[in-house]
Amino acid sequence: MRQLMLGNKALARGLYEGGCSIVSSYPGTPSTEVTEEAVKFEEIYCEWAPNEKVALETAFGASLAGKRSFCGMKHVGLNVAADPLFTCSYTGVNGGLIICVADDPAMHSSQNEQDSRHYAIAAKVPMLEPADSAEACEFAKAAYEISEEFDTPVIIKMCTRVAHSQSIVEPGERVVPETIPYEKNIAKYVMMPGNAIRRHPVVEERTRKLIEYGNHCDFNRVEMGDTKLGIITSSTCYQYAKEVFGDKASILKIGLVNPLPDQLILDFAAKVEKLAIIEELDPILENHCKELG
């Protein structure tokens, strides 16, 4: 039965349906409700960690044990969790690992306005960015598949408008994959310099595969309208663009915001007369399009 859900509640629902077993988070608006909703499912063990670094390390430990895990925080918390984030990008995962970070454009409840996409780029970690509650639920389930297929943690980037607004979600059934056995692998999981040097090409190759994946995946979609104006956008800005322009513009909606899909962007740009970028905070989409010419 379809339900009206807050974005954070929908994300928690996606964790449940995706087979998440362990949640370790640090509270901070606008991310707190994800864990508050996840704890309502008896099948998910949830805890508050003393800080975001510990939260991510706990979730990563569960991943190594073969369980699908999750940790959540707000954007400033990702500063605290940066150390394990950069390292687990190199090690990869065992069970699927999702890191949710909730940004706060306009600083409704935050001391700054940093853009978490920079962390995804710097750490070379894929980032999904839902635009409504339905996508928050679906992206959470899909993030576990991506995490295990590409051997990587996956960041889901929420923001205040998506986390605290409501839209329609169609709940599904919980699917729990078999626990992936842990196998001792020092070369993969112990990032001393000698091992890290050998893991670096693996991370770069993973990024190339994710770029190609982004050119064809369902997270990135083209909605053709009037070709006089083409808009590339994501997250809340997609909703604003649809509200203002409707079918009077063609839209490329980006859901996999890192790495960005080069060929899909070039193909879309070739179909429209004028191209505009609509995004919140920093010009990451804009700069990428300029680099593509």
mmCIF file of C-alpha atoms in Angstrom:
data_model
loop_
_atom_site.group_PDB
_atom_site.id
_atom_site.type_symbol
_atom_site.label_atom_id
_atom_site.label_comp_id
_atom_site.label_asym_id
_atom_site.label_seq_id
_atom_site.Cartn_x
_atom_site.Cartn_y
_atom_site.Cartn_z
ATOM 1 C CA MET A 1 0.000 0.000 0.000
ATOM 2 C CA ARG A 2 1.377 3.387 -0.995
ATOM 3 C CA GLN A 3 2.254 5.700 1.880
ATOM 4 C CA LEU A 4 3.179 9.344 2.365
ATOM 5 C CA MET A 5 6.630 9.412 3.987
ATOM 6 C CA LEU A 6 9.301 11.857 5.023
ATOM 7 C CA GLY A 7 12.518 11.414 3.072
ATOM 8 C CA ASN A 8 14.423 10.198 6.138
ATOM 9 C CA LYS A 9 11.708 7.676 7.017
ATOM 10 C CA ALA A 10 11.689 6.431 3.426
ATOM 11 C CA LEU A 11 15.453 5.973 3.515
ATOM 12 C CA ALA A 12 15.114 3.905 6.691
ATOM 13 C CA ARG A 13 12.447 1.850 4.939
ATOM 14 C CA GLY A 14 14.879 1.242 2.086
ATOM 15 C CA LEU A 15 17.512 0.023 4.545
ATOM 16 C CA TYR A 16 15.003 -2.444 5.980
ATOM 17 C CA GLU A 17 13.930 -3.721 2.571
ATOM 18 C CA GLY A 18 17.541 -3.885 1.398
ATOM 19 C CA GLY A 19 18.511 -6.297 4.164
ATOM 20 C CA CYS A 20 20.424 -3.946 6.463
ATOM 21 C CA SER A 21 21.363 -5.643 9.740
ATOM 22 C CA ILE A 22 23.355 -2.997 11.631
ATOM 23 C CA VAL A 23 23.026 0.795 11.953
ATOM 24 C CA SER A 24 25.566 2.921 13.824
ATOM 25 C CA SER A 25 25.104 6.683 13.574
ATOM 26 C CA TYR A 26 25.740 9.999 15.258
ATOM 27 C CA PRO A 27 22.710 12.316 15.517
ATOM 28 C CA GLY A 28 22.543 15.654 13.743
ATOM 29 C CA THR A 29 19.781 17.451 11.877
ATOM 30 C CA PRO A 30 18.817 16.814 9.105
ATOM 31 C CA SER A 31 20.002 13.186 9.353
ATOM 32 C CA THR A 32 18.786 12.058 12.784
ATOM 33 C CA GLU A 33 15.416 10.615 11.800
ATOM 34 C CA VAL A 34 16.943 7.929 9.559
ATOM 35 C CA THR A 35 18.274 6.071 12.597
ATOM 36 C CA GLU A 36 15.220 6.939 14.705
ATOM 37 C CA GLU A 37 13.047 5.258 12.065
ATOM 38 C CA ALA A 38 15.397 2.316 11.454
ATOM 39 C CA VAL A 39 15.292 1.309 15.137
ATOM 40 C CA LYS A 40 11.551 0.633 14.751
ATOM 41 C CA PHE A 41 12.406 -2.452 12.686
ATOM 42 C CA GLU A 42 13.204 -5.358 15.005
ATOM 43 C CA GLU A 43 15.431 -6.925 12.338
ATOM 44 C CA ILE A 44 17.908 -4.015 12.440
ATOM 45 C CA TYR A 45 20.295 -3.518 15.357
ATOM 46 C CA CYS A 46 20.717 0.244 15.907
ATOM 47 C CA GLU A 47 23.001 2.287 18.138
ATOM 48 C CA TRP A 48 24.209 5.840 18.606
ATOM 49 C CA ALA A 49 27.992 6.075 18.469
ATOM 50 C CA PRO A 50 30.046 8.573 20.524
ATOM 51 C CA ASN A 51 31.062 10.321 17.289
ATOM 52 C CA GLU A 52 30.876 9.931 13.515
ATOM 53 C CA LYS A 53 34.315 8.307 13.185
ATOM 54 C CA VAL A 54 33.302 5.525 15.554
ATOM 55 C CA ALA A 55 29.947 5.186 13.775
ATOM 56 C CA LEU A 56 31.626 4.566 10.425
ATOM 57 C CA GLU A 57 34.229 2.220 11.903
ATOM 58 C CA THR A 58 31.464 0.187 13.557
ATOM 59 C CA ALA A 59 29.480 -0.043 10.328
ATOM 60 C CA PHE A 60 32.651 -0.955 8.418
ATOM 61 C CA GLY A 61 33.406 -3.697 10.930
ATOM 62 C CA ALA A 62 29.941 -5.145 10.375
ATOM 63 C CA SER A 63 30.553 -4.993 6.639
ATOM 64 C CA LEU A 64 33.796 -6.962 7.035
ATOM 65 C CA ALA A 65 31.806 -9.579 8.964
ATOM 66 C CA GLY A 66 29.585 -9.935 5.883
ATOM 67 C CA LYS A 67 26.524 -7.974 7.050
ATOM 68 C CA ARG A 68 24.865 -5.110 5.192
ATOM 69 C CA SER A 69 25.428 -2.060 7.380
ATOM 70 C CA PHE A 70 24.722 1.667 7.547
ATOM 71 C CA CYS A 71 25.977 4.773 9.296
ATOM 72 C CA GLY A 72 24.379 8.220 9.203
ATOM 73 C CA MET A 73 25.479 11.759 10.029
ATOM 74 C CA LYS A 74 25.027 15.348 8.950
ATOM 75 C CA HIS A 75 27.444 17.131 6.640
ATOM 76 C CA VAL A 76 29.768 18.490 9.339
ATOM 77 C CA GLY A 77 29.989 14.981 10.777
ATOM 78 C CA LEU A 78 31.646 13.741 7.630
ATOM 79 C CA ASN A 79 34.653 15.844 8.630
ATOM 80 C CA VAL A 80 34.952 13.691 11.756
ATOM 81 C CA ALA A 81 34.509 10.453 9.767
ATOM 82 C CA ALA A 82 36.933 11.406 6.977
ATOM 83 C CA ASP A 83 39.789 9.195 8.221
ATOM 84 C CA PRO A 84 37.960 5.833 7.954
ATOM 85 C CA LEU A 85 36.065 7.057 4.859
ATOM 86 C CA PHE A 86 39.233 7.517 2.802
ATOM 87 C CA THR A 87 40.699 4.238 4.026
ATOM 88 C CA CYS A 88 37.631 2.037 3.435
ATOM 89 C CA SER A 89 37.468 3.440 -0.092
ATOM 90 C CA TYR A 90 40.815 1.733 -0.697
ATOM 91 C CA THR A 91 40.055 -1.490 1.163
ATOM 92 C CA GLY A 92 36.605 -1.958 -0.317
ATOM 93 C CA VAL A 93 33.923 -3.856 1.585
ATOM 94 C CA ASN A 94 32.617 -7.351 2.208
ATOM 95 C CA GLY A 95 28.930 -6.880 2.973
ATOM 96 C CA GLY A 96 27.316 -3.754 1.524
ATOM 97 C CA LEU A 97 28.121 -0.490 3.338
ATOM 98 C CA ILE A 98 26.069 2.720 3.062
ATOM 99 C CA ILE A 99 27.192 6.053 4.488
ATOM 100 C CA CYS A 100 24.382 8.618 4.633
ATOM 101 C CA VAL A 101 25.353 12.265 4.876
ATOM 102 C CA ALA A 102 22.689 14.975 5.070
ATOM 103 C CA ASP A 103 23.663 18.416 3.808
ATOM 104 C CA ASP A 104 21.961 21.591 5.011
ATOM 105 C CA PRO A 105 21.815 24.266 2.275
ATOM 106 C CA ALA A 106 20.775 27.639 3.790
ATOM 107 C CA MET A 107 21.980 26.398 7.205
ATOM 108 C CA HIS A 108 18.576 25.809 8.791
ATOM 109 C CA SER A 109 20.257 24.014 11.709
ATOM 110 C CA SER A 110 23.992 24.047 11.002
ATOM 111 C CA GLN A 111 27.099 26.123 11.566
ATOM 112 C CA ASN A 112 28.228 25.972 7.939
ATOM 113 C CA GLU A 113 27.059 25.052 4.444
ATOM 114 C CA GLN A 114 29.685 22.632 3.132
ATOM 115 C CA ASP A 115 28.964 20.524 0.043
ATOM 116 C CA SER A 116 29.564 16.822 0.754
ATOM 117 C CA ARG A 117 30.047 16.009 -2.921
ATOM 118 C CA HIS A 118 33.648 17.168 -2.469
ATOM 119 C CA TYR A 119 34.233 14.280 -0.072
ATOM 120 C CA ALA A 120 32.869 11.721 -2.529
ATOM 121 C CA ILE A 121 35.175 13.072 -5.236
ATOM 122 C CA ALA A 122 38.226 13.215 -2.965
ATOM 123 C CA ALA A 123 37.654 9.756 -1.482
ATOM 124 C CA LYS A 124 36.758 8.272 -4.910
ATOM 125 C CA VAL A 125 33.515 6.846 -3.527
ATOM 126 C CA PRO A 126 30.219 6.635 -5.466
ATOM 127 C CA MET A 127 27.492 9.000 -4.255
ATOM 128 C CA LEU A 128 23.753 8.734 -4.868
ATOM 129 C CA GLU A 129 21.503 11.756 -4.408
ATOM 130 C CA PRO A 130 17.719 11.147 -4.195
ATOM 131 C CA ALA A 131 15.262 13.896 -5.141
ATOM 132 C CA ASP A 132 12.246 12.668 -3.142
ATOM 133 C CA SER A 133 11.122 10.049 -0.643
ATOM 134 C CA ALA A 134 10.466 7.338 -3.238
ATOM 135 C CA GLU A 135 14.002 7.677 -4.551
ATOM 136 C CA ALA A 136 15.404 7.696 -1.006
ATOM 137 C CA CYS A 137 13.852 4.280 -0.451
ATOM 138 C CA GLU A 138 14.869 2.852 -3.823
ATOM 139 C CA PHE A 139 18.379 4.323 -3.762
ATOM 140 C CA ALA A 140 19.044 2.754 -0.358
ATOM 141 C CA LYS A 141 18.190 -0.713 -1.657
ATOM 142 C CA ALA A 142 20.195 -0.186 -4.831
ATOM 143 C CA ALA A 143 23.174 1.211 -2.917
ATOM 144 C CA TYR A 144 23.733 -2.166 -1.288
ATOM 145 C CA GLU A 145 23.820 -3.837 -4.694
ATOM 146 C CA ILE A 146 26.308 -1.251 -5.992
ATOM 147 C CA SER A 147 28.429 -1.552 -2.864
ATOM 148 C CA GLU A 148 28.815 -5.301 -3.219
ATOM 149 C CA GLU A 149 29.101 -5.328 -7.023
ATOM 150 C CA PHE A 150 31.826 -2.669 -7.167
ATOM 151 C CA ASP A 151 33.468 -3.471 -3.796
ATOM 152 C CA THR A 152 33.036 0.014 -2.375
ATOM 153 C CA PRO A 153 31.249 1.970 0.328
ATOM 154 C CA VAL A 154 28.429 4.051 -1.145
ATOM 155 C CA ILE A 155 27.455 7.514 0.084
ATOM 156 C CA ILE A 156 23.810 8.569 -0.060
ATOM 157 C CA LYS A 157 23.585 12.360 0.068
ATOM 158 C CA MET A 158 20.390 13.730 1.534
ATOM 159 C CA CYS A 159 19.617 17.396 2.117
ATOM 160 C CA THR A 160 17.200 19.255 4.379
ATOM 161 C CA ARG A 161 14.461 19.691 1.760
ATOM 162 C CA VAL A 162 14.437 16.015 0.761
ATOM 163 C CA ALA A 163 14.983 14.651 4.290
ATOM 164 C CA HIS A 164 12.150 16.695 5.830
ATOM 165 C CA SER A 165 9.566 16.785 3.032
ATOM 166 C CA GLN A 166 7.016 14.111 2.171
ATOM 167 C CA SER A 167 6.179 12.222 -1.003
ATOM 168 C CA ILE A 168 4.573 8.929 -1.967
ATOM 169 C CA VAL A 169 6.449 5.660 -1.332
ATOM 170 C CA GLU A 170 5.351 2.135 -2.202
ATOM 171 C CA PRO A 171 6.794 -0.168 0.503
ATOM 172 C CA GLY A 172 8.126 -3.577 -0.490
ATOM 173 C CA GLU A 173 9.255 -6.750 1.216
ATOM 174 C CA ARG A 174 12.510 -7.196 3.122
ATOM 175 C CA VAL A 175 15.123 -9.233 1.267
ATOM 176 C CA VAL A 176 18.142 -10.401 3.261
ATOM 177 C CA PRO A 177 21.032 -11.884 1.281
ATOM 178 C CA GLU A 178 23.170 -14.619 2.745
ATOM 179 C CA THR A 179 25.958 -13.414 5.008
ATOM 180 C CA ILE A 180 29.181 -13.132 3.030
ATOM 181 C CA PRO A 181 31.894 -15.085 4.901
ATOM 182 C CA TYR A 182 34.880 -13.066 6.105
ATOM 183 C CA GLU A 183 38.183 -14.206 4.668
ATOM 184 C CA LYS A 184 41.445 -12.896 6.079
ATOM 185 C CA ASN A 185 43.142 -10.801 3.406
ATOM 186 C CA ILE A 186 45.914 -8.574 4.723
ATOM 187 C CA ALA A 187 46.755 -7.144 1.292
ATOM 188 C CA LYS A 188 43.171 -5.909 0.894
ATOM 189 C CA TYR A 189 42.235 -4.790 4.383
ATOM 190 C CA VAL A 190 45.464 -3.565 6.030
ATOM 191 C CA MET A 191 46.336 -0.240 4.430
ATOM 192 C CA MET A 192 50.007 0.014 5.204
ATOM 193 C CA PRO A 193 51.773 1.945 2.423
ATOM 194 C CA GLY A 194 52.910 -1.132 0.494
ATOM 195 C CA ASN A 195 49.379 -2.514 0.335
ATOM 196 C CA ALA A 196 47.792 0.886 -0.304
ATOM 197 C CA ILE A 197 50.055 1.442 -3.325
ATOM 198 C CA ARG A 198 48.770 -1.789 -4.862
ATOM 199 C CA ARG A 199 45.137 -0.929 -4.055
ATOM 200 C CA HIS A 200 45.292 2.488 -5.756
ATOM 201 C CA PRO A 201 45.002 1.150 -9.340
ATOM 202 C CA VAL A 202 42.053 -0.982 -8.172
ATOM 203 C CA VAL A 203 40.255 2.158 -6.961
ATOM 204 C CA GLU A 204 40.970 4.001 -10.235
ATOM 205 C CA GLU A 205 39.670 1.089 -12.306
ATOM 206 C CA ARG A 206 36.550 0.963 -10.132
ATOM 207 C CA THR A 207 35.924 4.639 -10.870
ATOM 208 C CA ARG A 208 36.198 4.012 -14.618
ATOM 209 C CA LYS A 209 33.670 1.190 -14.347
ATOM 210 C CA LEU A 210 31.309 3.381 -12.320
ATOM 211 C CA ILE A 211 31.494 6.155 -14.935
ATOM 212 C CA GLU A 212 30.440 3.677 -17.596
ATOM 213 C CA TYR A 213 27.747 2.325 -15.286
ATOM 214 C CA GLY A 214 26.436 5.881 -14.823
ATOM 215 C CA ASN A 215 26.031 6.333 -18.574
ATOM 216 C CA HIS A 216 23.328 3.646 -18.617
ATOM 217 C CA CYS A 217 21.934 3.274 -15.077
ATOM 218 C CA ASP A 218 18.401 4.146 -13.995
ATOM 219 C CA PHE A 219 19.608 6.751 -11.464
ATOM 220 C CA ASN A 220 20.468 9.146 -14.301
ATOM 221 C CA ARG A 221 17.592 9.822 -16.674
ATOM 222 C CA VAL A 222 16.751 12.113 -19.575
ATOM 223 C CA GLU A 223 13.312 13.751 -19.731
ATOM 224 C CA MET A 224 12.998 15.324 -23.170
ATOM 225 C CA GLY A 225 10.773 18.374 -23.587
ATOM 226 C CA ASP A 226 11.403 21.530 -25.579
ATOM 227 C CA THR A 227 14.959 21.304 -26.933
ATOM 228 C CA LYS A 228 15.562 25.069 -26.904
ATOM 229 C CA LEU A 229 16.644 24.705 -23.283
ATOM 230 C CA GLY A 230 18.367 21.755 -21.642
ATOM 231 C CA ILE A 231 18.867 21.576 -17.877
ATOM 232 C CA ILE A 232 21.276 19.319 -15.998
ATOM 233 C CA THR A 233 20.342 19.078 -12.332
ATOM 234 C CA SER A 234 19.921 16.827 -9.297
ATOM 235 C CA SER A 235 18.235 16.482 -5.902
ATOM 236 C CA THR A 236 15.958 19.322 -4.767
ATOM 237 C CA CYS A 237 16.934 21.450 -7.765
ATOM 238 C CA TYR A 238 15.286 18.875 -10.041
ATOM 239 C CA GLN A 239 11.978 19.543 -8.258
ATOM 240 C CA TYR A 240 12.433 23.292 -8.646
ATOM 241 C CA ALA A 241 13.243 22.936 -12.340
ATOM 242 C CA LYS A 242 10.185 20.748 -13.010
ATOM 243 C CA GLU A 243 7.941 23.141 -11.086
ATOM 244 C CA VAL A 244 9.120 26.167 -13.058
ATOM 245 C CA PHE A 245 9.652 24.734 -16.553
ATOM 246 C CA GLY A 246 7.535 21.584 -16.814
ATOM 247 C CA ASP A 247 7.831 20.352 -20.413
ATOM 248 C CA LYS A 248 9.206 23.698 -21.598
ATOM 249 C CA ALA A 249 12.714 22.365 -21.121
ATOM 250 C CA SER A 250 14.546 19.067 -21.494
ATOM 251 C CA ILE A 251 16.097 17.770 -18.282
ATOM 252 C CA LEU A 252 18.967 15.432 -17.492
ATOM 253 C CA LYS A 253 18.375 14.397 -13.883
ATOM 254 C CA ILE A 254 21.514 13.082 -12.212
ATOM 255 C CA GLY A 255 21.034 10.581 -9.385
ATOM 256 C CA LEU A 256 24.569 9.121 -9.369
ATOM 257 C CA VAL A 257 26.383 12.395 -8.699
ATOM 258 C CA ASN A 258 29.826 10.814 -8.335
ATOM 259 C CA PRO A 259 31.368 9.784 -10.588
ATOM 260 C CA LEU A 260 29.474 11.801 -13.200
ATOM 261 C CA PRO A 261 28.468 10.153 -16.505
ATOM 262 C CA ASP A 262 30.598 11.745 -19.250
ATOM 263 C CA GLN A 263 28.975 10.279 -22.357
ATOM 264 C CA LEU A 264 25.406 10.752 -21.125
ATOM 265 C CA ILE A 265 26.095 14.442 -20.490
ATOM 266 C CA LEU A 266 27.720 14.927 -23.901
ATOM 267 C CA ASP A 267 24.850 13.165 -25.696
ATOM 268 C CA PHE A 268 22.254 15.252 -23.848
ATOM 269 C CA ALA A 269 24.082 18.520 -24.521
ATOM 270 C CA ALA A 270 24.147 17.717 -28.258
ATOM 271 C CA LYS A 271 20.331 17.503 -28.332
ATOM 272 C CA VAL A 272 19.595 20.989 -26.945
ATOM 273 C CA GLU A 273 20.262 24.532 -28.160
ATOM 274 C CA LYS A 274 21.147 26.051 -24.787
ATOM 275 C CA LEU A 275 22.416 24.225 -21.710
ATOM 276 C CA ALA A 276 21.902 25.345 -18.100
ATOM 277 C CA ILE A 277 23.079 23.806 -14.836
ATOM 278 C CA ILE A 278 20.957 24.087 -11.694
ATOM 279 C CA GLU A 279 22.572 22.911 -8.452
ATOM 280 C CA GLU A 280 22.821 23.910 -4.807
ATOM 281 C CA LEU A 281 26.015 25.143 -3.189
ATOM 282 C CA ASP A 282 29.189 24.537 -5.230
ATOM 283 C CA PRO A 283 29.469 24.373 -9.069
ATOM 284 C CA ILE A 284 30.431 20.707 -9.251
ATOM 285 C CA LEU A 285 28.100 19.735 -12.102
ATOM 286 C CA GLU A 286 28.904 23.017 -13.840
ATOM 287 C CA ASN A 287 32.660 22.600 -13.633
ATOM 288 C CA HIS A 288 32.447 19.000 -14.841
ATOM 289 C CA CYS A 289 30.434 20.074 -17.897
ATOM 290 C CA LYS A 290 32.999 22.792 -18.636
ATOM 291 C CA GLU A 291 35.774 20.198 -18.464
ATOM 292 C CA LEU A 292 33.851 18.172 -21.058
ATOM 293 C CA GLY A 293 33.824 21.205 -23.336
#
